[in-house]
Amino acid sequence: MIDLKSMTPEEIGGFLSSLGEPAFRAKQVFTWLHRGAASFEEMTNLPKSLREKLREQCLLTPPRAARRQVSAQDGTIKYLWELGDGNCVESVLMRYHHGNTVCISSQVGCRMGCAFCASTIAGKVRDLTPAEMLDQVLFTQLDSGAEVSNIVLMGIGEPMDNLDNVLRFLELVNHPDGMHIGMRHISLSTCGVIPGIRRLAELELQLTLSVSLHAPDSETRSKIMPVNRAYDVEELFGACHDYFRKTGRRISFEYAMIDGVNDHDWQADLIARKLRGMPGHVNLIPLNDVVESPYKPSRRLAAFQKRLESHGVTATVRRSLGGDIDASCGQLRRRAMEEQQKGELRP
Ligand code: SAH
């Protein structure tokens, strides 16, 4: 089956011309898909014969909202989407003053193995297609009625481990005939896959790169993030400096504060030293308590922030939304998987 929704208008045009259709139909099909059409039948400005051919040869499986949790506190909505093959991923809609942001997943599960993260516990199942990433944005908007202005690739999965599909998704969601979300309104987060950072630097996109740092020293970082054993933090800082030199874009460093592990003053001092020469921004995150993880939230957020600022490093503490609905990614899918397993065990 052909995945039209993962294709650019040019590629759709190529496929349609192989069916003997005129080129202008490509834009019509693209527009329907990116408006969230649920079937080819709805595409009423296409000839019936073409709709029939598309139905026979092409995929069109919009995700189903298997669960929807709405925060009574701040209107955050967390979605569990069931994909065409029955796998599930999460997205979160967050409402900020500057606009609505949707946090999307890039893979079903994750193979990066970070010790504090719920998304990676059962490993990676598969990569998401460009269409499946796009659908999370599109159907979050359609379902909630909230216009999405910003996207963060900070849900389940490692975007750099699925970079071809992620880049295609960015091209599609940015397209003027589609959702047309500006690159400056998109953030991509990585646990530190250096070849991916280097590849992205070459493209000089206007998006914001986020690096999940979580520790500035190799010893601590290797303990909590296995990726550090392949791509050491020393080398990672080097790649970040190169990224800034090439793109001129400030990098955002994510730092989940873990009690007694990465919250010491010397670690703040080390971060400041490593970022010298680059206008980085450190985003301190209160650790979300994951039941399966031995790590506990730090109480030193304010002190750590002060220490970073004393060195001239910009540091913010992330405001946590959706506290009443477990809005951190990976946890809803995990719970649903457990319930499913229990259900299967039931006689
Ligand atoms: N794989 C990418 C994208 C996931 S983004 C990455 O690692 O950057 C999700 C962010 O949430 C990452 O910064 C991740 O390290 C962080 N995170 C994961 N588990 C967390 C937890 N229990 N508490 C706080 N942040 C967490």
Short mmCIF file of C-alpha atoms and ligand atoms in Angstrom, two decimals, residues 103-104 106-107 110 112 114-119 153-160 188-193 210-214 221 225 227 253-258 285-290 293 295 318 328-329 331, ligand 1:
data_model
loop_
_atom_site.label_atom_id
_atom_site.label_comp_id
_atom_site.label_asym_id
_atom_site.label_seq_id
_atom_site.Cartn_x
_atom_site.Cartn_y
_atom_site.Cartn_z
CA CYS A 103 4.41 17.35 22.09
CA ILE A 104 4.63 14.38 19.74
CA SER A 106 8.73 9.87 16.99
CA GLN A 107 8.89 6.11 17.64
CA CYS A 110 12.60 3.80 22.49
CA MET A 112 18.04 4.59 24.23
CA CYS A 114 17.74 6.31 29.89
CA ALA A 115 17.41 5.06 33.47
CA PHE A 116 14.80 7.61 34.58
CA CYS A 117 12.51 7.45 31.53
CA ALA A 118 9.24 5.52 31.20
CA SER A 119 9.28 5.48 27.38
CA LEU A 153 9.48 16.43 19.34
CA MET A 154 9.80 15.44 22.98
CA GLY A 155 7.41 12.55 23.27
CA ILE A 156 8.21 8.86 23.07
CA GLY A 157 11.25 7.91 21.00
CA GLU A 158 14.57 9.35 19.89
CA PRO A 159 14.13 11.59 16.82
CA MET A 160 17.77 11.15 15.76
CA LEU A 188 13.58 18.74 18.31
CA SER A 189 15.01 16.99 21.34
CA THR A 190 17.81 14.41 21.34
CA CYS A 191 19.50 12.41 24.07
CA GLY A 192 22.79 13.22 22.32
CA VAL A 193 23.14 11.15 19.14
CA SER A 210 17.18 20.61 22.52
CA VAL A 211 19.82 18.37 24.00
CA SER A 212 18.91 16.17 26.95
CA LEU A 213 22.07 16.75 28.94
CA HIS A 214 21.11 15.58 32.45
CA ARG A 221 25.96 10.64 32.50
CA MET A 225 22.12 7.54 29.98
CA VAL A 227 23.93 6.68 24.99
CA PHE A 253 19.76 21.91 27.31
CA GLU A 254 17.25 19.78 29.17
CA TYR A 255 18.27 18.86 32.70
CA ALA A 256 16.00 16.69 34.87
CA MET A 257 17.08 17.25 38.45
CA ILE A 258 17.73 13.95 40.25
CA ILE A 285 13.04 19.96 34.89
CA PRO A 286 11.58 18.63 38.11
CA LEU A 287 12.08 14.86 37.71
CA ASN A 288 8.84 13.04 37.12
CA ASP A 289 8.63 10.15 39.50
CA VAL A 290 8.52 6.97 37.41
CA SER A 293 12.87 3.99 38.50
CA TYR A 295 15.65 7.95 41.10
CA ARG A 318 10.23 24.26 33.62
CA SER A 328 4.92 13.13 31.19
CA CYS A 329 5.32 11.08 28.08
CA GLN A 331 3.57 6.87 31.28
N1 SAH B 1 14.74 10.97 23.07
C1 SAH B 1 14.69 12.42 23.04
C2 SAH B 1 13.27 12.89 23.03
C3 SAH B 1 12.51 12.61 24.31
S1 SAH B 1 12.26 14.15 25.01
C4 SAH B 1 15.48 12.98 24.17
O1 SAH B 1 15.97 12.21 24.98
O2 SAH B 1 15.70 14.18 24.22
C5 SAH B 1 11.74 13.81 26.57
C6 SAH B 1 12.51 14.61 27.59
O3 SAH B 1 12.01 14.23 28.87
C7 SAH B 1 14.00 14.29 27.57
O4 SAH B 1 14.74 15.41 27.92
C8 SAH B 1 14.06 13.23 28.64
O5 SAH B 1 15.36 13.08 29.11
C9 SAH B 1 13.09 13.79 29.66
N2 SAH B 1 12.62 12.81 30.62
C10 SAH B 1 12.46 11.48 30.49
N3 SAH B 1 12.03 10.93 31.62
C11 SAH B 1 11.88 11.92 32.50
C12 SAH B 1 11.45 11.99 33.86
N4 SAH B 1 11.10 10.89 34.55
N5 SAH B 1 11.42 13.20 34.45
C13 SAH B 1 11.78 14.32 33.77
N6 SAH B 1 12.18 14.31 32.50
C14 SAH B 1 12.24 13.13 31.87
#
